[in-house]
Amino acid sequence: MEECIFCKIINNQIPSYKVYEDKDYLAFLTIMPINPGHTLLIPKKHVPYIFDLDEKTLSEILIKAQKIAHILKQAFHPKTNRIGIMVAGGEVHHTHLHLIPMDYDSDLTFTRQKSASPEELSLALKKIKDNNF
Ligand SMILES: [Zn+2]
């Protein structure tokens, strides 16, 4: 697990823009967002593939996703009024859910990811904090 970038984020060895954290889960802004507010939700337990999660974690993570989706919707008011969810797991082998404020249904494709500047990420995080806490 030492080389896992998400485990390093969990352990604060790599800084991140944290949206939500509790003892078992962490949500943070991806540095390659499709839209502003694009968040990754991960279990703190290192399990590479979502369908290898134990049943408790698998169900709990969706309940956490709901909580974060409310937070993102409140902050970004996407045009569809929805937060999209995607799971692929190809790049980082630590289970993660993509939660994406959706302006259009066609937003949900990884080909639309582009890197965000620290300023853009700080602004997105500020929007989340200002609208939810
Ligand atoms: Zn990991």
PDB file of C-alpha atoms and ligand atoms in Angstrom:
ATOM      1  CA  MET A   1       0.000   0.000   0.000  1.00  0.00           C
ATOM      2  CA  GLU A   2       3.050   2.242   0.420  1.00  0.00           C
ATOM      3  CA  GLU A   3       2.949   3.304  -3.191  1.00  0.00           C
ATOM      4  CA  CYS A   4      -0.788   4.005  -3.265  1.00  0.00           C
ATOM      5  CA  ILE A   5      -1.356   7.706  -3.861  1.00  0.00           C
ATOM      6  CA  PHE A   6      -4.785   7.629  -2.170  1.00  0.00           C
ATOM      7  CA  CYS A   7      -3.373   5.931   0.942  1.00  0.00           C
ATOM      8  CA  LYS A   8      -0.778   8.719   1.033  1.00  0.00           C
ATOM      9  CA  ILE A   9      -3.580  11.304   0.829  1.00  0.00           C
ATOM     10  CA  ILE A  10      -5.398   9.535   3.695  1.00  0.00           C
ATOM     11  CA  ASN A  11      -2.190   9.645   5.757  1.00  0.00           C
ATOM     12  CA  ASN A  12      -1.636  13.325   4.899  1.00  0.00           C
ATOM     13  CA  GLN A  13       1.655  12.499   3.186  1.00  0.00           C
ATOM     14  CA  ILE A  14       0.211  14.227   0.135  1.00  0.00           C
ATOM     15  CA  PRO A  15      -1.960  17.320   0.649  1.00  0.00           C
ATOM     16  CA  SER A  16      -5.496  17.335  -0.735  1.00  0.00           C
ATOM     17  CA  TYR A  17      -8.563  19.537  -0.948  1.00  0.00           C
ATOM     18  CA  LYS A  18     -10.738  17.740   1.588  1.00  0.00           C
ATOM     19  CA  VAL A  19     -14.477  17.904   1.135  1.00  0.00           C
ATOM     20  CA  TYR A  20     -15.447  15.406   3.842  1.00  0.00           C
ATOM     21  CA  GLU A  21     -13.725  13.084   6.273  1.00  0.00           C
ATOM     22  CA  ASP A  22     -14.737  10.668   8.976  1.00  0.00           C
ATOM     23  CA  LYS A  23     -12.968   7.689  10.501  1.00  0.00           C
ATOM     24  CA  ASP A  24     -13.620   5.338   7.586  1.00  0.00           C
ATOM     25  CA  TYR A  25     -14.062   7.577   4.527  1.00  0.00           C
ATOM     26  CA  LEU A  26     -12.470  10.551   2.834  1.00  0.00           C
ATOM     27  CA  ALA A  27     -13.731  12.763   0.024  1.00  0.00           C
ATOM     28  CA  PHE A  28     -11.469  15.228  -1.756  1.00  0.00           C
ATOM     29  CA  LEU A  29     -11.409  17.252  -4.955  1.00  0.00           C
ATOM     30  CA  THR A  30      -9.738  15.574  -7.885  1.00  0.00           C
ATOM     31  CA  ILE A  31      -6.991  17.612  -9.503  1.00  0.00           C
ATOM     32  CA  MET A  32      -8.366  16.416 -12.883  1.00  0.00           C
ATOM     33  CA  PRO A  33     -12.001  17.530 -12.709  1.00  0.00           C
ATOM     34  CA  ILE A  34     -14.646  17.123 -15.390  1.00  0.00           C
ATOM     35  CA  ASN A  35     -16.508  20.033 -13.791  1.00  0.00           C
ATOM     36  CA  PRO A  36     -15.744  22.228 -10.769  1.00  0.00           C
ATOM     37  CA  GLY A  37     -16.508  20.321  -7.585  1.00  0.00           C
ATOM     38  CA  HIS A  38     -15.666  16.899  -9.068  1.00  0.00           C
ATOM     39  CA  THR A  39     -14.959  14.894  -5.918  1.00  0.00           C
ATOM     40  CA  LEU A  40     -13.470  11.490  -5.220  1.00  0.00           C
ATOM     41  CA  LEU A  41     -14.908   9.469  -2.353  1.00  0.00           C
ATOM     42  CA  ILE A  42     -12.746   6.664  -1.003  1.00  0.00           C
ATOM     43  CA  PRO A  43     -12.868   4.172   1.849  1.00  0.00           C
ATOM     44  CA  LYS A  44      -9.797   4.512   4.073  1.00  0.00           C
ATOM     45  CA  LYS A  45      -9.352   0.783   3.812  1.00  0.00           C
ATOM     46  CA  HIS A  46      -7.144  -0.042   0.791  1.00  0.00           C
ATOM     47  CA  VAL A  47      -9.215  -2.289  -1.448  1.00  0.00           C
ATOM     48  CA  PRO A  48      -8.290  -2.028  -5.137  1.00  0.00           C
ATOM     49  CA  TYR A  49     -11.603  -3.051  -6.692  1.00  0.00           C
ATOM     50  CA  ILE A  50     -15.030  -1.801  -5.613  1.00  0.00           C
ATOM     51  CA  PHE A  51     -16.721  -5.182  -5.896  1.00  0.00           C
ATOM     52  CA  ASP A  52     -14.138  -6.712  -3.580  1.00  0.00           C
ATOM     53  CA  LEU A  53     -15.319  -4.425  -0.752  1.00  0.00           C
ATOM     54  CA  ASP A  54     -17.041  -6.135   2.153  1.00  0.00           C
ATOM     55  CA  GLU A  55     -20.826  -5.689   2.105  1.00  0.00           C
ATOM     56  CA  LYS A  56     -20.849  -3.188   4.957  1.00  0.00           C
ATOM     57  CA  THR A  57     -18.364  -0.854   3.238  1.00  0.00           C
ATOM     58  CA  LEU A  58     -20.021  -1.283  -0.137  1.00  0.00           C
ATOM     59  CA  SER A  59     -23.384  -0.164   1.218  1.00  0.00           C
ATOM     60  CA  GLU A  60     -21.974   2.506   3.530  1.00  0.00           C
ATOM     61  CA  ILE A  61     -19.994   4.187   0.770  1.00  0.00           C
ATOM     62  CA  LEU A  62     -23.158   4.854  -1.194  1.00  0.00           C
ATOM     63  CA  ILE A  63     -24.748   6.463   1.851  1.00  0.00           C
ATOM     64  CA  LYS A  64     -21.654   8.672   2.202  1.00  0.00           C
ATOM     65  CA  ALA A  65     -21.918   9.457  -1.519  1.00  0.00           C
ATOM     66  CA  GLN A  66     -25.465  10.687  -0.936  1.00  0.00           C
ATOM     67  CA  LYS A  67     -24.278  13.013   1.830  1.00  0.00           C
ATOM     68  CA  ILE A  68     -21.514  14.428  -0.366  1.00  0.00           C
ATOM     69  CA  ALA A  69     -23.828  14.744  -3.372  1.00  0.00           C
ATOM     70  CA  HIS A  70     -26.088  16.990  -1.260  1.00  0.00           C
ATOM     71  CA  ILE A  71     -23.076  19.085  -0.284  1.00  0.00           C
ATOM     72  CA  LEU A  72     -21.930  19.415  -3.928  1.00  0.00           C
ATOM     73  CA  LYS A  73     -25.397  20.207  -5.230  1.00  0.00           C
ATOM     74  CA  GLN A  74     -25.781  22.944  -2.657  1.00  0.00           C
ATOM     75  CA  ALA A  75     -22.442  24.465  -3.641  1.00  0.00           C
ATOM     76  CA  PHE A  76     -22.464  24.158  -7.443  1.00  0.00           C
ATOM     77  CA  HIS A  77     -26.130  24.120  -8.543  1.00  0.00           C
ATOM     78  CA  PRO A  78     -25.459  22.006 -11.654  1.00  0.00           C
ATOM     79  CA  LYS A  79     -27.815  22.645 -14.575  1.00  0.00           C
ATOM     80  CA  THR A  80     -29.274  19.110 -14.460  1.00  0.00           C
ATOM     81  CA  ASN A  81     -29.804  19.545 -10.710  1.00  0.00           C
ATOM     82  CA  ARG A  82     -27.967  16.241 -10.298  1.00  0.00           C
ATOM     83  CA  ILE A  83     -24.637  14.881  -9.162  1.00  0.00           C
ATOM     84  CA  GLY A  84     -23.424  12.078 -11.403  1.00  0.00           C
ATOM     85  CA  ILE A  85     -21.539   9.068 -10.129  1.00  0.00           C
ATOM     86  CA  MET A  86     -18.916   7.037 -11.970  1.00  0.00           C
ATOM     87  CA  VAL A  87     -16.597   4.210 -10.965  1.00  0.00           C
ATOM     88  CA  ALA A  88     -13.854   2.890 -13.170  1.00  0.00           C
ATOM     89  CA  GLY A  89     -10.754   2.452 -11.051  1.00  0.00           C
ATOM     90  CA  GLY A  90      -8.362   2.077 -13.924  1.00  0.00           C
ATOM     91  CA  GLU A  91      -5.774   4.643 -12.882  1.00  0.00           C
ATOM     92  CA  VAL A  92      -5.477   4.408  -9.116  1.00  0.00           C
ATOM     93  CA  HIS A  93      -6.057   0.961  -7.687  1.00  0.00           C
ATOM     94  CA  HIS A  94      -7.784   2.097  -4.509  1.00  0.00           C
ATOM     95  CA  THR A  95     -11.581   2.052  -4.706  1.00  0.00           C
ATOM     96  CA  HIS A  96     -12.945   5.489  -5.535  1.00  0.00           C
ATOM     97  CA  LEU A  97     -16.271   6.920  -6.582  1.00  0.00           C
ATOM     98  CA  HIS A  98     -16.347   9.980  -8.820  1.00  0.00           C
ATOM     99  CA  LEU A  99     -19.056  12.454  -7.816  1.00  0.00           C
ATOM    100  CA  ILE A 100     -19.565  15.038 -10.509  1.00  0.00           C
ATOM    101  CA  PRO A 101     -21.840  18.077 -10.606  1.00  0.00           C
ATOM    102  CA  MET A 102     -23.549  17.529 -13.983  1.00  0.00           C
ATOM    103  CA  ASP A 103     -24.523  20.336 -16.276  1.00  0.00           C
ATOM    104  CA  TYR A 104     -25.338  17.885 -19.086  1.00  0.00           C
ATOM    105  CA  ASP A 105     -25.795  14.120 -19.155  1.00  0.00           C
ATOM    106  CA  SER A 106     -22.926  14.003 -21.623  1.00  0.00           C
ATOM    107  CA  ASP A 107     -20.564  15.377 -18.950  1.00  0.00           C
ATOM    108  CA  LEU A 108     -20.034  11.883 -17.616  1.00  0.00           C
ATOM    109  CA  THR A 109     -17.000  10.828 -19.578  1.00  0.00           C
ATOM    110  CA  PHE A 110     -13.412  10.652 -18.400  1.00  0.00           C
ATOM    111  CA  THR A 111     -12.274  12.137 -21.699  1.00  0.00           C
ATOM    112  CA  ARG A 112     -13.553  15.498 -20.376  1.00  0.00           C
ATOM    113  CA  GLN A 113     -11.157  15.495 -17.394  1.00  0.00           C
ATOM    114  CA  LYS A 114      -8.631  18.293 -17.424  1.00  0.00           C
ATOM    115  CA  SER A 115      -6.177  19.455 -14.824  1.00  0.00           C
ATOM    116  CA  ALA A 116      -7.256  22.278 -12.549  1.00  0.00           C
ATOM    117  CA  SER A 117      -4.974  24.957 -11.114  1.00  0.00           C
ATOM    118  CA  PRO A 118      -4.517  25.292  -7.338  1.00  0.00           C
ATOM    119  CA  GLU A 119      -6.531  28.539  -7.590  1.00  0.00           C
ATOM    120  CA  GLU A 120      -9.458  26.750  -9.261  1.00  0.00           C
ATOM    121  CA  LEU A 121      -9.359  23.959  -6.681  1.00  0.00           C
ATOM    122  CA  SER A 122      -9.177  26.396  -3.756  1.00  0.00           C
ATOM    123  CA  LEU A 123     -12.109  28.319  -5.196  1.00  0.00           C
ATOM    124  CA  ALA A 124     -14.169  25.133  -5.565  1.00  0.00           C
ATOM    125  CA  LEU A 125     -13.362  24.111  -1.991  1.00  0.00           C
ATOM    126  CA  LYS A 126     -14.285  27.567  -0.715  1.00  0.00           C
ATOM    127  CA  LYS A 127     -17.640  27.302  -2.506  1.00  0.00           C
ATOM    128  CA  ILE A 128     -18.280  23.985  -0.778  1.00  0.00           C
ATOM    129  CA  LYS A 129     -17.352  25.321   2.664  1.00  0.00           C
ATOM    130  CA  ASP A 130     -19.241  28.605   2.216  1.00  0.00           C
ATOM    131  CA  ASN A 131     -22.404  26.814   1.186  1.00  0.00           C
ATOM    132  CA  ASN A 132     -22.443  24.003   3.685  1.00  0.00           C
ATOM    133  CA  PHE A 133     -20.782  24.896   6.959  1.00  0.00           C
TER     134      PHE A 133
HETATM  135 ZN    ZN B   1      -4.643   2.815  -1.137  1.00  0.00          ZN
END
